[in-house]
CSV table of N, CA and C in Angstrom, one decimal:
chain,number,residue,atom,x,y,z
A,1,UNK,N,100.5,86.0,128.9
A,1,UNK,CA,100.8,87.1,128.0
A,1,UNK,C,100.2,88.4,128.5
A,2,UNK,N,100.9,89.5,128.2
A,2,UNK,CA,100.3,90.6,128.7
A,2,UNK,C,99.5,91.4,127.9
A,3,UNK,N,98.6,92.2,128.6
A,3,UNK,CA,97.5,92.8,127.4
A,3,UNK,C,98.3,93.9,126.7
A,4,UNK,N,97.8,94.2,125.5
A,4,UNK,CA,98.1,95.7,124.8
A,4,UNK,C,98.1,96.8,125.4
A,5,UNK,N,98.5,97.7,125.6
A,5,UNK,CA,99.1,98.9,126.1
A,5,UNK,C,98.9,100.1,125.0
A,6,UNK,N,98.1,100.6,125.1
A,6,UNK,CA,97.8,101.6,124.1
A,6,UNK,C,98.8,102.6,124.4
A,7,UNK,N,99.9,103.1,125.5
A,7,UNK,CA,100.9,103.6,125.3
A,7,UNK,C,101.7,103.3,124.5
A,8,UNK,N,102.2,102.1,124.5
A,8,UNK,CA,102.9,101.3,123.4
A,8,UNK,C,102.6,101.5,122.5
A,9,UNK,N,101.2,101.5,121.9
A,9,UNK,CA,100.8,101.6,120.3
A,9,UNK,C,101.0,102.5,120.3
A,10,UNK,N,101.0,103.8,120.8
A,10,UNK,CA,101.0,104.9,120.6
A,10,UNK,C,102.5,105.6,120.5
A,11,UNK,N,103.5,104.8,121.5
A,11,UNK,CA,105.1,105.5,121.0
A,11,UNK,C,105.4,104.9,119.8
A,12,UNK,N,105.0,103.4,119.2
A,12,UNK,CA,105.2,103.3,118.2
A,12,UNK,C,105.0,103.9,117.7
A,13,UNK,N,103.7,104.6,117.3
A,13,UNK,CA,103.3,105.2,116.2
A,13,UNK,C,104.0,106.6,115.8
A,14,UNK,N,104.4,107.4,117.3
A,14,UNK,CA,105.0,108.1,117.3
A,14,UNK,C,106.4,108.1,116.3
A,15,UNK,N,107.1,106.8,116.9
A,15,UNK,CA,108.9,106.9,116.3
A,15,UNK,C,108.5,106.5,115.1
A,16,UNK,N,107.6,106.1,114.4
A,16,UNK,CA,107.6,105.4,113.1
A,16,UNK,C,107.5,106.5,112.5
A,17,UNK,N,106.7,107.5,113.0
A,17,UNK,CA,106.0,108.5,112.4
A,17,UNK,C,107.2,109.9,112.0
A,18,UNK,N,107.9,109.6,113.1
A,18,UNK,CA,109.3,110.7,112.7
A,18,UNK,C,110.1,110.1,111.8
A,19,UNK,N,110.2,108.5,112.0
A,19,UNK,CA,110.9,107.8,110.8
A,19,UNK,C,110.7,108.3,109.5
A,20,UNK,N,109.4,108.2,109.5
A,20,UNK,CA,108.2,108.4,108.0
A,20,UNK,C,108.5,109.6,107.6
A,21,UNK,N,108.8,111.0,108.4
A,21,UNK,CA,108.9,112.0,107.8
A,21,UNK,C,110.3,112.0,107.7
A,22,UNK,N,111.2,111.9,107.9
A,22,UNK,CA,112.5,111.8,107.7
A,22,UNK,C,112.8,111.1,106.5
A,23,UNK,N,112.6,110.0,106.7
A,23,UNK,CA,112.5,109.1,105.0
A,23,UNK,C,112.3,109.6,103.8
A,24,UNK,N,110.6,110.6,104.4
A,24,UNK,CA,109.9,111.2,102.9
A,24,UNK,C,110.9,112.3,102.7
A,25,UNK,N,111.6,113.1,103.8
A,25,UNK,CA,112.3,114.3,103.5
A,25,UNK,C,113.5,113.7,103.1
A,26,UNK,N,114.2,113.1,103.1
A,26,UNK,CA,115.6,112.4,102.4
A,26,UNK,C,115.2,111.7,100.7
A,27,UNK,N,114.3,111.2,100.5
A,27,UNK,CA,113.5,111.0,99.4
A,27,UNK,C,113.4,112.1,98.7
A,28,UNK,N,112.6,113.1,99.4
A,28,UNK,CA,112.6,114.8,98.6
A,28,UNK,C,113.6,115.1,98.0
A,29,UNK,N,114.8,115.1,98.9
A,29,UNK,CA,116.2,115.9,99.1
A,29,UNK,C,116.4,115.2,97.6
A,30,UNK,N,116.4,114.0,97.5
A,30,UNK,CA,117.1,112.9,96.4
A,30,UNK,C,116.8,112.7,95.4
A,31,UNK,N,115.8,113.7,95.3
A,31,UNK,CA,114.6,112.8,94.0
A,31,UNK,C,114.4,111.6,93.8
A,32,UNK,N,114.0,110.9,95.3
A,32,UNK,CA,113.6,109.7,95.3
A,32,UNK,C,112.4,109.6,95.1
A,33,UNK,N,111.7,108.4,95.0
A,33,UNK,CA,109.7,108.0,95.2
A,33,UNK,C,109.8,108.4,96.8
A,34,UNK,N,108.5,108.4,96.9
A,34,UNK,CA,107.9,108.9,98.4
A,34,UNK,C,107.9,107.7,99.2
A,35,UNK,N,108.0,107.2,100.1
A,35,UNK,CA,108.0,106.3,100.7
A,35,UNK,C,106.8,105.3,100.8
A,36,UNK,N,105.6,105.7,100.3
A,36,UNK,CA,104.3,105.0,100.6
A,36,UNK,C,103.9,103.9,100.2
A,37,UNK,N,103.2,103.0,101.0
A,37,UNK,CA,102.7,101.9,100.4
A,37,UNK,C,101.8,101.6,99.3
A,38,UNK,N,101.6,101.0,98.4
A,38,UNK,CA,100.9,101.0,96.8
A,38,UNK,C,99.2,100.8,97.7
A,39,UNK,N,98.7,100.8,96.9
A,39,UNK,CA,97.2,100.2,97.2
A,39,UNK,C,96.7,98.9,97.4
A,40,UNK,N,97.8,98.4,97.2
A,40,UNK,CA,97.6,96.5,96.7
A,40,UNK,C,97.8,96.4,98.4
A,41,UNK,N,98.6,97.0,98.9
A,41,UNK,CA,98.7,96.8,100.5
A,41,UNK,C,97.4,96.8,101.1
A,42,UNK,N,96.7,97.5,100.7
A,42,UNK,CA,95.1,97.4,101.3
A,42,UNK,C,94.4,96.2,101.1
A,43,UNK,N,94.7,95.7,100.4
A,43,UNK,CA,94.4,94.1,100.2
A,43,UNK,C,94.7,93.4,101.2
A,44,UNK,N,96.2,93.2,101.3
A,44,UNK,CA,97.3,92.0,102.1
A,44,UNK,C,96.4,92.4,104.0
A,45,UNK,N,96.3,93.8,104.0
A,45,UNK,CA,96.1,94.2,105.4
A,45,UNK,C,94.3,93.9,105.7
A,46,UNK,N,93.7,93.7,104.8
A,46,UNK,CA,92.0,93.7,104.8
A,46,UNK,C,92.3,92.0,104.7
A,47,UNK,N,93.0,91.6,104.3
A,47,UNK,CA,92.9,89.6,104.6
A,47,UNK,C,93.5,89.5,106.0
A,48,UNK,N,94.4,89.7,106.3
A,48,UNK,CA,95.0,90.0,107.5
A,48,UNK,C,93.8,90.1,109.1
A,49,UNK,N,93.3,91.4,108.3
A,49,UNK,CA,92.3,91.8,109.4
A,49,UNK,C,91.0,91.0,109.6
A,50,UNK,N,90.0,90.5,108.6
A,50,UNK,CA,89.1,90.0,108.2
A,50,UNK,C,89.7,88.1,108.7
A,51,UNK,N,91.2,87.3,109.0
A,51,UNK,CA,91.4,86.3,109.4
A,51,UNK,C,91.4,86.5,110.5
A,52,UNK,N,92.1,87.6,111.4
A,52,UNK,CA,92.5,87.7,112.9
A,52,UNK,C,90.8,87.5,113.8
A,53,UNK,N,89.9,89.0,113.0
A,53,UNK,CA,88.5,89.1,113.5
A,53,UNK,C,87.6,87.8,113.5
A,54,UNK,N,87.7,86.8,112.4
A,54,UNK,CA,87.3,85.5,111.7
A,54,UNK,C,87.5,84.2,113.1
A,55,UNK,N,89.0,84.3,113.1
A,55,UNK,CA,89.8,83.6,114.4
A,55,UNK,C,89.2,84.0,115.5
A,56,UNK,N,89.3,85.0,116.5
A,56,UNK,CA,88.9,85.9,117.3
A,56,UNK,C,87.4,85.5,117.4
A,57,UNK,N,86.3,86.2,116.4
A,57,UNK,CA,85.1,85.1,116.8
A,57,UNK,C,85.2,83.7,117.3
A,58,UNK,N,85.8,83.2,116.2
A,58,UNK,CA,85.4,82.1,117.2
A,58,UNK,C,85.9,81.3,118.6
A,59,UNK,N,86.4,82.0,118.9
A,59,UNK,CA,87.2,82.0,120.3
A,59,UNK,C,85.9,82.9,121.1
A,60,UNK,N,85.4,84.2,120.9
A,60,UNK,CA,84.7,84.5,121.1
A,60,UNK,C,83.2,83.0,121.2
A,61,UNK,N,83.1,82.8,120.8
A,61,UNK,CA,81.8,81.9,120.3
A,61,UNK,C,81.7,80.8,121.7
A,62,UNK,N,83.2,80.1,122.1
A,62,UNK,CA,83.1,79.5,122.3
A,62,UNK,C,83.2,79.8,123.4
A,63,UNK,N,83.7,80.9,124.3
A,63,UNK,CA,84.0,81.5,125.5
A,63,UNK,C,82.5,81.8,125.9
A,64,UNK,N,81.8,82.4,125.1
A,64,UNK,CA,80.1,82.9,125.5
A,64,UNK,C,78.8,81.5,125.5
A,65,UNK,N,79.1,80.6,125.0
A,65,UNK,CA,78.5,79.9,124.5
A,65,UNK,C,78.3,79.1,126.4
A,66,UNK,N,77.0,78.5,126.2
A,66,UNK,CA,76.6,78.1,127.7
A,66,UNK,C,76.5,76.5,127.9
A,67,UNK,N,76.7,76.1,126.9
A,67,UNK,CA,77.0,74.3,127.3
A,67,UNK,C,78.2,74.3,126.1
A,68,UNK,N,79.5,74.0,126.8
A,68,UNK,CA,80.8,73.8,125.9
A,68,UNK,C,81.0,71.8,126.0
A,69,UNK,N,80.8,71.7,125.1
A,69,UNK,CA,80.6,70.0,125.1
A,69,UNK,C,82.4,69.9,124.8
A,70,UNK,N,83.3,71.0,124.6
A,70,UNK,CA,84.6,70.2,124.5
A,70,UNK,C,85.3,71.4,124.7
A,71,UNK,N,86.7,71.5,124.6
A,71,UNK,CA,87.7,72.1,125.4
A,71,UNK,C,88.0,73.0,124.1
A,72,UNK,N,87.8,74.5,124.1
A,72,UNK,CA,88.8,75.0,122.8
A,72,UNK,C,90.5,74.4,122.9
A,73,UNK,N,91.2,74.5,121.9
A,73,UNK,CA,92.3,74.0,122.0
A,73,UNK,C,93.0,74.9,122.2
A,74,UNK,N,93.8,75.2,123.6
A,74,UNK,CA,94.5,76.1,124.0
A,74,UNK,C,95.8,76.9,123.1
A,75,UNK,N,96.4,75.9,122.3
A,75,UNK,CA,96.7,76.3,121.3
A,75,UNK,C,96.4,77.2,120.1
A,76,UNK,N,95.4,77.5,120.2
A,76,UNK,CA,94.8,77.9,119.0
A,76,UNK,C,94.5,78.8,119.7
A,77,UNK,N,93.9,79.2,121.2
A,77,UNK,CA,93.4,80.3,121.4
A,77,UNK,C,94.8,81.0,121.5
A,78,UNK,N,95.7,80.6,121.8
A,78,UNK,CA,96.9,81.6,122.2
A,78,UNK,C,97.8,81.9,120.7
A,79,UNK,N,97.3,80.8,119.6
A,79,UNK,CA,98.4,81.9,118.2
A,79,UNK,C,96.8,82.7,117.8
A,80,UNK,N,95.3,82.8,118.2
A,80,UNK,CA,94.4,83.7,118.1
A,80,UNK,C,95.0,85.2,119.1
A,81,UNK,N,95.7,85.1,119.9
A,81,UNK,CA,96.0,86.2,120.7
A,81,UNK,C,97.5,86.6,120.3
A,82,UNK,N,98.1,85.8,120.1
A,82,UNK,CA,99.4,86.5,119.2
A,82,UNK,C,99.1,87.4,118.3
A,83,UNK,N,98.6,86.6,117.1
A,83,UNK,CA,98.2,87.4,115.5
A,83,UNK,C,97.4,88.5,116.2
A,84,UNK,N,96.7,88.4,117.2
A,84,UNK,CA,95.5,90.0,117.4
A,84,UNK,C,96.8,90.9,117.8
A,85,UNK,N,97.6,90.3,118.7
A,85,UNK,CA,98.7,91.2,119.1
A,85,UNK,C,99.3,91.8,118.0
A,86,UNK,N,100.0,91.2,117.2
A,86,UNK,CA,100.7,90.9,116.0
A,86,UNK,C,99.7,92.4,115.2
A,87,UNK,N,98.8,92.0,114.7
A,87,UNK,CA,97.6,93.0,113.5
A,87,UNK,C,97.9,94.0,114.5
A,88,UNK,N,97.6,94.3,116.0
A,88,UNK,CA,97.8,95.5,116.7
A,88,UNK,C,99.0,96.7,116.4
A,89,UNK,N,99.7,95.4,116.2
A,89,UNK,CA,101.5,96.3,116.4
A,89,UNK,C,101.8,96.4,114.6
A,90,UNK,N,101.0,95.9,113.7
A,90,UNK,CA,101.7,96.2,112.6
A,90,UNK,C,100.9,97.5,112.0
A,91,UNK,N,99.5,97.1,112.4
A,91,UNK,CA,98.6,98.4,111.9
A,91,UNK,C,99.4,99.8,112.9
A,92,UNK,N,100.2,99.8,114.1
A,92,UNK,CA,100.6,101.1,114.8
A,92,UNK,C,101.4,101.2,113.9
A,93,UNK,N,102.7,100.2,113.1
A,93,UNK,CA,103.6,101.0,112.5
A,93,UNK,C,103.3,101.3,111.4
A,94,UNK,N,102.3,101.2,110.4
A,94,UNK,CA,101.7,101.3,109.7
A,94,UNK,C,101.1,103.1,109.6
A,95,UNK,N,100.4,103.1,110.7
A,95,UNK,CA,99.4,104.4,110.8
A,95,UNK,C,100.7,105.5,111.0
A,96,UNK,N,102.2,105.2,112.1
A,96,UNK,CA,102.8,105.8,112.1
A,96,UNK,C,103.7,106.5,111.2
A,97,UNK,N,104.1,105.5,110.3
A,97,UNK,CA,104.9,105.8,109.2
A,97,UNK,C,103.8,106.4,107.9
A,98,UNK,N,102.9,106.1,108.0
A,98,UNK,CA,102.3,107.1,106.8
A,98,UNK,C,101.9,108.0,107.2
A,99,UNK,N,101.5,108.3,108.2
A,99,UNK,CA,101.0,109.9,108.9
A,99,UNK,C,103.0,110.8,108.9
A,100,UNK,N,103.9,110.1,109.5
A,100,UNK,CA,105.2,111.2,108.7
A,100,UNK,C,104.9,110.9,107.8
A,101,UNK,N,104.9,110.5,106.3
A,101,UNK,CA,104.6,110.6,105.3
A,101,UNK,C,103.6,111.7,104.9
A,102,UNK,N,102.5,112.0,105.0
A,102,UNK,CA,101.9,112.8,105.6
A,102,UNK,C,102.0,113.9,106.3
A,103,UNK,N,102.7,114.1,107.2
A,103,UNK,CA,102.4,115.3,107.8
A,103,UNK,C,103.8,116.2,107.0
A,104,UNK,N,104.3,115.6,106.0
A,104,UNK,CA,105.8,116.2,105.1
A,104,UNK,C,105.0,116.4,104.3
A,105,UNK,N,104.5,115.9,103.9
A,105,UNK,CA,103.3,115.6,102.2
A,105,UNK,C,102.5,117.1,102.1
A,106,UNK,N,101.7,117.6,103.6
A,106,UNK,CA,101.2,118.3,103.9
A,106,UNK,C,101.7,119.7,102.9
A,107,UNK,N,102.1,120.3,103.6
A,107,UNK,CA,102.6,121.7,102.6
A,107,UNK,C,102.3,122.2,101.7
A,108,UNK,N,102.8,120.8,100.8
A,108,UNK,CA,102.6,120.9,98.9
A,108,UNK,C,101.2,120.4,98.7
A,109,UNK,N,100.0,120.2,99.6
A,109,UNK,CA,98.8,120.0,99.7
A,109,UNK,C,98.2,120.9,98.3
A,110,UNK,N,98.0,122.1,98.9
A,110,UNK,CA,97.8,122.6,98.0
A,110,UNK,C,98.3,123.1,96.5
A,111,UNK,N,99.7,122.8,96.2
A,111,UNK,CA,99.4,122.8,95.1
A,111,UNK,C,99.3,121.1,94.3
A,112,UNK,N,99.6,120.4,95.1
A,112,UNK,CA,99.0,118.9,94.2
A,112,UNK,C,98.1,118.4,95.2
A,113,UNK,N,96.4,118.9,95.0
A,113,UNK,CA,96.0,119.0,96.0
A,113,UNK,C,95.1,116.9,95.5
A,114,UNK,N,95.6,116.8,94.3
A,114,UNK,CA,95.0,115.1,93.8
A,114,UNK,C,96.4,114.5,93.9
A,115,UNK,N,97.4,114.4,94.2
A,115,UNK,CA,98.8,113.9,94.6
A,115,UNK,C,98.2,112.5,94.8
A,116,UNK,N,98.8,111.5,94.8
A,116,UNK,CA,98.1,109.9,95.0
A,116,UNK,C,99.2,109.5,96.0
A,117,UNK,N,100.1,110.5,96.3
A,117,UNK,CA,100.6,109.6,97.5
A,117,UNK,C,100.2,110.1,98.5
A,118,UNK,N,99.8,111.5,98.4
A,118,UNK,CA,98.9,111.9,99.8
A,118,UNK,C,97.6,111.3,99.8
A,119,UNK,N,97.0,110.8,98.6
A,119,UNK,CA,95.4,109.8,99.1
A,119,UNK,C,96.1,108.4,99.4
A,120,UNK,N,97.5,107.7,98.7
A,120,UNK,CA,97.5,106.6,99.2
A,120,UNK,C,98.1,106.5,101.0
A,121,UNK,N,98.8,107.8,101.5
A,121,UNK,CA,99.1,107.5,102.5
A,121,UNK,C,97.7,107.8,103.5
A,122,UNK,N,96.8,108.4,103.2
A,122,UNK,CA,95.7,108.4,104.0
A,122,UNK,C,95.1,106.9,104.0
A,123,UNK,N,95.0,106.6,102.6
A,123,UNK,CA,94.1,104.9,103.1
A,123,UNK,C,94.9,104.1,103.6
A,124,UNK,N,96.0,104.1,103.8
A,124,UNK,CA,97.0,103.4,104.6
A,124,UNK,C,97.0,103.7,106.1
A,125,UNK,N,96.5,105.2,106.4
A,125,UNK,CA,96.4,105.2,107.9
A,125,UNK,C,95.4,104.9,108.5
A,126,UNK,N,94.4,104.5,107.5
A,126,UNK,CA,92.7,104.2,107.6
A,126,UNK,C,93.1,102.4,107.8
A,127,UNK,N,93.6,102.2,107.0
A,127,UNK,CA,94.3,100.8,107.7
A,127,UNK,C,94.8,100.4,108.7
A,128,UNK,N,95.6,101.0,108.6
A,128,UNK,CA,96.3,101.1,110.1
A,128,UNK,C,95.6,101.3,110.8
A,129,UNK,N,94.7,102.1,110.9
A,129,UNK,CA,93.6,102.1,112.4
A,129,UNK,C,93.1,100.9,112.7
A,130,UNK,N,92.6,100.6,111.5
A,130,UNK,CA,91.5,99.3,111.4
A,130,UNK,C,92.2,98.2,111.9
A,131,UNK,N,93.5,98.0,111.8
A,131,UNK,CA,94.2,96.9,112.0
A,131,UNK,C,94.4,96.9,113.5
A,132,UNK,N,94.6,98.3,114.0
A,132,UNK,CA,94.9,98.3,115.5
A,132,UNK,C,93.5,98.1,116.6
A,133,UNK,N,92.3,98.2,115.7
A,133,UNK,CA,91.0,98.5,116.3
A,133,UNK,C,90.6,96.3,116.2
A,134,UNK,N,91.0,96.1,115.5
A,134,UNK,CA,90.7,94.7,115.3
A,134,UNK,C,91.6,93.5,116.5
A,135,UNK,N,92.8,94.4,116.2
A,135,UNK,CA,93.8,93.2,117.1
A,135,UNK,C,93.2,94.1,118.8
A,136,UNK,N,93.0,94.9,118.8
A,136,UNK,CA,92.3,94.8,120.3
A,136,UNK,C,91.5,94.7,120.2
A,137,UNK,N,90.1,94.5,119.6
A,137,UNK,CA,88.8,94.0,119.7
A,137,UNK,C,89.2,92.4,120.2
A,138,UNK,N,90.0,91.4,119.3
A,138,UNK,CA,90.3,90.0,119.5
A,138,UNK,C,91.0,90.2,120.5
A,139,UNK,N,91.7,90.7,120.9
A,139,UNK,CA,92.5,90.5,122.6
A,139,UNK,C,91.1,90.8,123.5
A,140,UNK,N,90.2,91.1,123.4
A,140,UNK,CA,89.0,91.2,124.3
A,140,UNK,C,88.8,90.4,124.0
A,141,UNK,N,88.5,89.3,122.9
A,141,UNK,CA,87.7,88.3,122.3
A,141,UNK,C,88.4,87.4,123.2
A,142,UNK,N,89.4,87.0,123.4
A,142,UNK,CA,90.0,86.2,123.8
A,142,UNK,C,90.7,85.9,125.5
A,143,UNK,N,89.6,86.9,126.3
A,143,UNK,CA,89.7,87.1,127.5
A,143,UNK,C,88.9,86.2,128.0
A,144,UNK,N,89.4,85.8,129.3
A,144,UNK,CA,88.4,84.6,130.3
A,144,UNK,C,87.7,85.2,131.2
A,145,UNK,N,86.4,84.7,131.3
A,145,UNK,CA,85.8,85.4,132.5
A,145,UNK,C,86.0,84.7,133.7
A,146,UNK,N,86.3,85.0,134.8
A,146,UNK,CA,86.1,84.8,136.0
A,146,UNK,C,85.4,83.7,136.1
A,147,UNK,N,85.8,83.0,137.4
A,147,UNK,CA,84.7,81.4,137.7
A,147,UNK,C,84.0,81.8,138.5
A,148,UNK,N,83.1,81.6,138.5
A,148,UNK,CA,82.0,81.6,139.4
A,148,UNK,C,82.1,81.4,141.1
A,149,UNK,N,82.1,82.5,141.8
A,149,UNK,CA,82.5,82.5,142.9
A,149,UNK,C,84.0,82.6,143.1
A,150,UNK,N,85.1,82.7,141.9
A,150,UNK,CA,86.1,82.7,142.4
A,150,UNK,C,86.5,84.2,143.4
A,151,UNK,N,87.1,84.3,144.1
A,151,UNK,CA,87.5,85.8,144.9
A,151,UNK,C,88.7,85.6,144.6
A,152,UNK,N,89.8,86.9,144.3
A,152,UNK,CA,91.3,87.6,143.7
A,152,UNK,C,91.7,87.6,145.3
A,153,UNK,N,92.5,87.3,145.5
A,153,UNK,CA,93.6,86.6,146.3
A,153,UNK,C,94.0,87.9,147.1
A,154,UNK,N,94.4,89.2,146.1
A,154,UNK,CA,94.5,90.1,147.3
A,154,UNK,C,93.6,91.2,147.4
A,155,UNK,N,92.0,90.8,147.5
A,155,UNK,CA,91.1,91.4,148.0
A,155,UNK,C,90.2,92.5,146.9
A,156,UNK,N,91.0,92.6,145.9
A,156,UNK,CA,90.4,93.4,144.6
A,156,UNK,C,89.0,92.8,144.5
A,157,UNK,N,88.3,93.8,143.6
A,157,UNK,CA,87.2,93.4,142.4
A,157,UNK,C,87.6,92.2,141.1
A,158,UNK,N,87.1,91.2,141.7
A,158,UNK,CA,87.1,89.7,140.4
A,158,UNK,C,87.0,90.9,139.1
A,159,UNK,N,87.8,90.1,138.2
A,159,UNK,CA,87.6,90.7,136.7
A,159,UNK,C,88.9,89.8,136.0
A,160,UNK,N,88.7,90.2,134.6
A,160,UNK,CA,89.5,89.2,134.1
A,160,UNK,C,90.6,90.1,133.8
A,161,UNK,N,91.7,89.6,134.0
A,161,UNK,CA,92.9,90.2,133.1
A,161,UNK,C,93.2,91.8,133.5
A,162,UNK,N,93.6,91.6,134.7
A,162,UNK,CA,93.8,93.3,135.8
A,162,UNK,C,95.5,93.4,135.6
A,163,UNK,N,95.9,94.3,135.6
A,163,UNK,CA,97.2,94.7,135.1
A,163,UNK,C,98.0,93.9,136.2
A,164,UNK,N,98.8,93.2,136.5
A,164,UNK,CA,99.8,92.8,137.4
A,164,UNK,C,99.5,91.2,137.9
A,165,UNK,N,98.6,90.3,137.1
A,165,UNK,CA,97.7,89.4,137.7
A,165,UNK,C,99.2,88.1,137.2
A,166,UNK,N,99.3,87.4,137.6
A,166,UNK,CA,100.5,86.5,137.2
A,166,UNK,C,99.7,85.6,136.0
A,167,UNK,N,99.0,85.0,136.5
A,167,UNK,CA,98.3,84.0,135.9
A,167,UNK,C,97.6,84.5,134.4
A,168,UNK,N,97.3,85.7,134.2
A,168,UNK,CA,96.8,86.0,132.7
A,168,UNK,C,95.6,86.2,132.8
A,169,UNK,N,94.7,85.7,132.2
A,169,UNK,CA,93.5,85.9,131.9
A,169,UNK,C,92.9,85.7,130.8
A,170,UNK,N,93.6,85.2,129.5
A,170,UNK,CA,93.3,84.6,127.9
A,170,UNK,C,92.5,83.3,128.1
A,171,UNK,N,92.0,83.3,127.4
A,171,UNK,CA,91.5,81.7,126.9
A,171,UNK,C,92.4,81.3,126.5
């Protein structure tokens, strides 16, 4: 599997984010609701985040740990590296679509300057961060170190998980 690409999180965040303002301005146009997620979403995304990190430790735990009396189940470490992937890419569309939300929202700041969909689309992008800051913390968590004495085949610096490596680098 390949690592996260913070370019990638980042065009996401981008197209989501023009989506977002587009949405909220077709919404305006219509006297529609604003597009934002309720609060209760901060919930679903703080369990979310708080299982991935939870998982992640202990993949962590077992990777640092200096007498391993048994094999983590490679299974497990790889749906622990999906879901981190997974939290990564939902918190980008997440942060992206409420920041357009937000940056349309902006304008009428001041005069509804207590508006609840411009505080709910802020804690939504505060989520979103957190979600993207978590799923790559556990893709670190779930990196292999190097064997002892092994040497990289075409003469690099040993390290785990170098951009172009075939073999991976996950636990």
């Amino acid at each position: 599997m390949k690592p996260l690409r913070l370019t990638i999180l980042a065009v996401i965040g981008i197209v989501l984010g023009l989506a977002g303002f587009a949405a909220t301005e077709l919404a305006d146009r219509s006297s529609g609701t604003t597009p934002v997620l309720p609060y209760s979403a901060l919930g679903s995304m703080a369990v979310i985040a708080v299982f991935t990190l939870a998982l992640g430790i202990r993949v962590l735990r077992w990777r640092n740990s200096e007498k391993r009396t048994r094999m983590i189940d490679p299974i497990f470490a790889a749906r622990t590296l999906v879901l981190a992937h997974a939290c990564a890419y939902a918190g980008a569309v997440l942060l992206g679509w409420h920041a357009g939300v937000l940056a349309d929202q902006l304008p009428v700041w001041a005069v509804r300057s207590t508006s609840p969909v411009i505080l709910q689309a802020i804690a939504m992008m505060g989520g979103g961060v957190i979600m993207v800051a978590i799923g790559l913390l556990v893709e670190r968590f779930c990196r292999v170190p190097p064997e002892d004495g092994e040497e990289p085949k075409d003469g690099r610096e040993a390290g785990p998980n170098r951009a172009g490596d075939a073999e991976g680098g996950y636990a």
